[in-house]
Amino acid sequence: MITIIDYKSGNLRSISNGFKKLNCDVEITDDVEKIANAKHLVLPGVGAFGTAMKNIEPFKDVIYEHVGDDKPFLGICLGQQVLMSSSEETENVKGLDLFKGDVKLLPPGRKIPHMGWNKLHVINQDNPILKGIDGEFFYFVHSYHVVPDDEEIIAATCDYGFDVVAALSRNNLFSTQFHPEKSGKPGLKILKNFINLEVK
């Protein structure tokens, strides 16, 4: 069972359908108790950082507990950005701070938003969420990008005139700036890898 957190800031149907294509049971819920009991949690996200953090507030404790217990967690797009410490988009709002670092506007000279297909460069071939992935194209749509303090947690990048951090990873905490559910077979492969992660 994959549990998707419904915090009114995500494209829930799209990611749900991605998992369903893999014959996986999916539950979309805003029930804190159900989220607390979940084995695999997914946090999608679209929209503004500040609004997302306001909507996440009722679920912060269960998210921290889930990640603290090292149960599989996947943040997608804005769901990656809210895992960071802060964002230029809403400077007076703190992120979840599960990954130390900031979210910054894409640099001048690039088309904003970054929208379309980009080739993924996997940094750590042993990363379980990216197993079997390297060189495939994934779908991106974002105006901000994450800048982690610790480069060791960067799992993958893509070239947008500079290295955009495309995925982050630490233990069973994972996130992607791209949309795996909109990225065809390679994206479904990532979702399958997430499903197959063992719950300790």
Coordinates of C-alpha atoms in Angstrom, one line a residue:
M1 CA 0.0 0.0 0.0
I2 CA 1.3 3.4 -1.0
T3 CA -0.1 6.3 1.0
I4 CA -0.2 9.7 -0.7
I5 CA -0.6 12.7 1.6
D6 CA -3.5 15.0 0.6
Y7 CA -2.4 18.4 1.8
K8 CA -4.3 20.3 -1.0
S9 CA -1.0 21.2 -2.8
G10 CA -0.4 18.2 -5.1
N11 CA -1.5 16.6 -8.4
L12 CA -2.7 13.6 -6.5
R13 CA -4.6 11.8 -9.3
S14 CA -1.6 11.8 -11.6
I15 CA 0.8 10.2 -9.1
S16 CA -1.9 7.8 -7.9
N17 CA -2.4 6.6 -11.5
G18 CA 1.3 6.1 -11.9
F19 CA 1.3 3.6 -9.0
K20 CA -1.9 2.0 -10.1
K21 CA -0.2 1.2 -13.5
L22 CA 2.1 -1.0 -11.4
N23 CA -0.8 -2.8 -9.9
C24 CA -0.1 -1.2 -6.5
D25 CA -2.8 -0.3 -4.0
V26 CA -2.9 3.4 -3.4
E27 CA -4.6 5.5 -0.7
I28 CA -4.9 9.3 -0.9
T29 CA -5.7 10.6 2.5
D30 CA -5.6 13.6 4.9
D31 CA -6.3 11.3 7.8
V32 CA -3.4 11.8 10.2
E33 CA -3.8 8.4 11.8
K34 CA -3.7 6.7 8.4
I35 CA -0.6 8.6 7.5
A36 CA 1.0 7.7 10.8
N37 CA 0.4 4.0 10.1
A38 CA 1.6 4.1 6.5
K39 CA 4.6 2.1 5.4
H40 CA 5.4 4.1 2.2
L41 CA 4.6 7.8 2.1
V42 CA 4.5 10.0 -0.9
L43 CA 4.4 13.8 -0.8
P44 CA 3.7 15.3 -4.3
G45 CA 3.4 19.1 -4.8
V46 CA 2.5 21.9 -7.1
G47 CA 2.2 25.6 -6.4
A48 CA 3.9 28.0 -4.0
F49 CA 6.3 27.0 -1.2
G50 CA 4.6 29.1 1.4
T51 CA 1.1 27.8 0.7
A52 CA 2.4 24.2 0.7
M53 CA 4.1 24.6 4.1
K54 CA 0.9 26.1 5.6
N55 CA -1.1 23.1 4.3
I56 CA 1.5 20.6 5.5
E57 CA 1.4 21.9 9.1
P58 CA -1.1 19.3 10.4
F59 CA 1.0 16.5 9.0
K60 CA 4.5 17.7 10.1
D61 CA 4.8 15.5 13.2
V62 CA 3.8 12.3 11.4
I63 CA 6.2 13.1 8.5
Y64 CA 9.0 13.6 11.0
E65 CA 8.1 10.4 12.8
H66 CA 7.9 8.4 9.5
V67 CA 11.3 9.7 8.3
G68 CA 12.8 9.2 11.8
D69 CA 11.7 5.6 11.7
D70 CA 13.5 5.3 8.3
K71 CA 10.4 4.2 6.5
P72 CA 10.3 4.9 2.7
F73 CA 9.3 8.5 1.9
L74 CA 9.2 10.1 -1.5
G75 CA 8.8 13.8 -2.2
I76 CA 8.0 14.9 -5.8
C77 CA 8.6 18.4 -7.4
L78 CA 7.4 20.9 -4.8
G79 CA 7.4 17.9 -2.5
Q80 CA 11.2 17.9 -2.8
Q81 CA 11.5 21.6 -2.2
V82 CA 9.5 21.6 1.0
L83 CA 11.9 19.0 2.4
M84 CA 14.6 21.7 2.4
S85 CA 15.3 24.3 5.2
S86 CA 14.0 27.4 3.4
S87 CA 13.1 28.9 0.0
E88 CA 13.7 32.2 -1.8
E89 CA 10.1 31.9 -2.9
T90 CA 8.7 32.6 0.6
E91 CA 11.7 33.8 2.7
N92 CA 9.8 34.1 6.0
V93 CA 8.6 30.5 5.9
K94 CA 10.7 27.5 7.1
G95 CA 10.7 24.2 5.2
L96 CA 10.6 20.8 6.8
D97 CA 14.4 20.9 7.1
L98 CA 14.7 17.2 6.5
F99 CA 17.4 18.1 3.9
K100 CA 19.7 21.0 5.0
G101 CA 19.9 23.7 2.3
D102 CA 17.9 26.2 0.4
V103 CA 15.6 26.5 -2.6
K104 CA 16.6 29.1 -5.1
L105 CA 15.1 30.7 -8.3
L106 CA 16.7 29.3 -11.4
P107 CA 19.6 31.5 -12.5
P108 CA 19.2 34.3 -15.0
G109 CA 19.7 33.4 -18.7
R110 CA 17.6 30.3 -18.5
K111 CA 14.0 30.0 -19.6
I112 CA 11.7 30.0 -16.5
P113 CA 10.0 27.8 -15.8
H114 CA 12.2 24.9 -16.8
M115 CA 9.7 22.8 -18.6
G116 CA 10.3 19.7 -20.6
W117 CA 12.4 16.6 -20.9
N118 CA 15.9 16.4 -19.6
K119 CA 18.5 13.6 -19.5
L120 CA 19.1 12.3 -16.0
H121 CA 22.7 11.8 -14.7
V122 CA 22.7 9.4 -11.9
I123 CA 25.6 10.1 -9.5
N124 CA 25.3 7.0 -7.3
Q125 CA 24.5 3.8 -9.2
D126 CA 23.9 1.9 -6.0
N127 CA 21.0 4.2 -5.0
P128 CA 17.9 1.9 -4.6
I129 CA 15.4 4.4 -5.9
L130 CA 17.4 4.9 -9.1
K131 CA 18.3 1.3 -9.7
G132 CA 18.4 0.5 -13.4
I133 CA 18.3 4.2 -14.3
D134 CA 21.0 6.2 -16.1
G135 CA 20.7 8.5 -19.2
E136 CA 17.0 8.3 -19.6
F137 CA 14.9 11.4 -20.0
F138 CA 12.5 12.7 -17.4
Y139 CA 9.8 15.4 -17.3
F140 CA 10.5 18.6 -15.4
V141 CA 8.4 21.7 -14.7
H142 CA 9.7 24.1 -12.1
S143 CA 11.0 27.6 -11.5
Y144 CA 13.0 26.9 -8.3
H145 CA 15.7 24.4 -7.6
V146 CA 17.2 22.9 -4.5
V147 CA 20.7 23.7 -3.3
P148 CA 21.6 21.2 -0.5
D149 CA 24.4 22.0 2.0
D150 CA 25.7 18.5 1.7
E151 CA 26.5 17.4 -1.8
E152 CA 26.7 13.8 -0.7
I153 CA 22.9 13.6 -0.7
I154 CA 22.6 14.5 -4.3
A155 CA 21.5 11.4 -6.1
A156 CA 21.0 12.7 -9.7
T157 CA 21.3 15.9 -11.7
C158 CA 20.3 17.2 -15.1
D159 CA 21.9 19.8 -17.4
Y160 CA 20.0 23.1 -17.7
G161 CA 23.0 25.3 -18.4
F162 CA 24.2 24.2 -15.0
D163 CA 23.7 21.1 -12.9
V164 CA 20.1 21.1 -11.6
V165 CA 19.7 18.8 -8.6
A166 CA 17.2 16.4 -9.9
A167 CA 17.1 13.9 -7.0
L168 CA 18.1 13.8 -3.3
S169 CA 18.6 10.7 -1.1
R170 CA 19.4 9.8 2.5
N171 CA 18.6 6.4 3.9
N172 CA 14.9 5.8 3.0
L173 CA 14.2 9.5 2.4
F174 CA 14.1 10.3 -1.3
S175 CA 12.9 13.1 -3.5
T176 CA 12.8 14.1 -7.2
Q177 CA 12.5 17.5 -8.9
F178 CA 11.1 15.8 -12.0
H179 CA 7.7 14.0 -12.2
P180 CA 8.3 10.2 -12.4
E181 CA 4.6 9.7 -13.0
K182 CA 4.8 11.8 -16.2
S183 CA 8.0 10.3 -17.4
G184 CA 6.9 7.1 -19.2
K185 CA 8.6 3.8 -18.5
P186 CA 11.7 5.2 -16.8
G187 CA 9.5 7.1 -14.4
L188 CA 7.4 4.0 -13.6
K189 CA 10.7 2.2 -13.0
I190 CA 11.5 4.7 -10.2
L191 CA 8.0 4.2 -8.7
K192 CA 8.5 0.5 -8.9
N193 CA 11.8 0.8 -7.1
F194 CA 10.1 2.8 -4.4
I195 CA 7.4 0.2 -4.0
N196 CA 10.1 -2.5 -3.6
L197 CA 11.9 -0.7 -0.8
E198 CA 11.8 -2.8 2.4
V199 CA 10.2 -1.4 5.5
K200 CA 12.6 -1.9 8.4

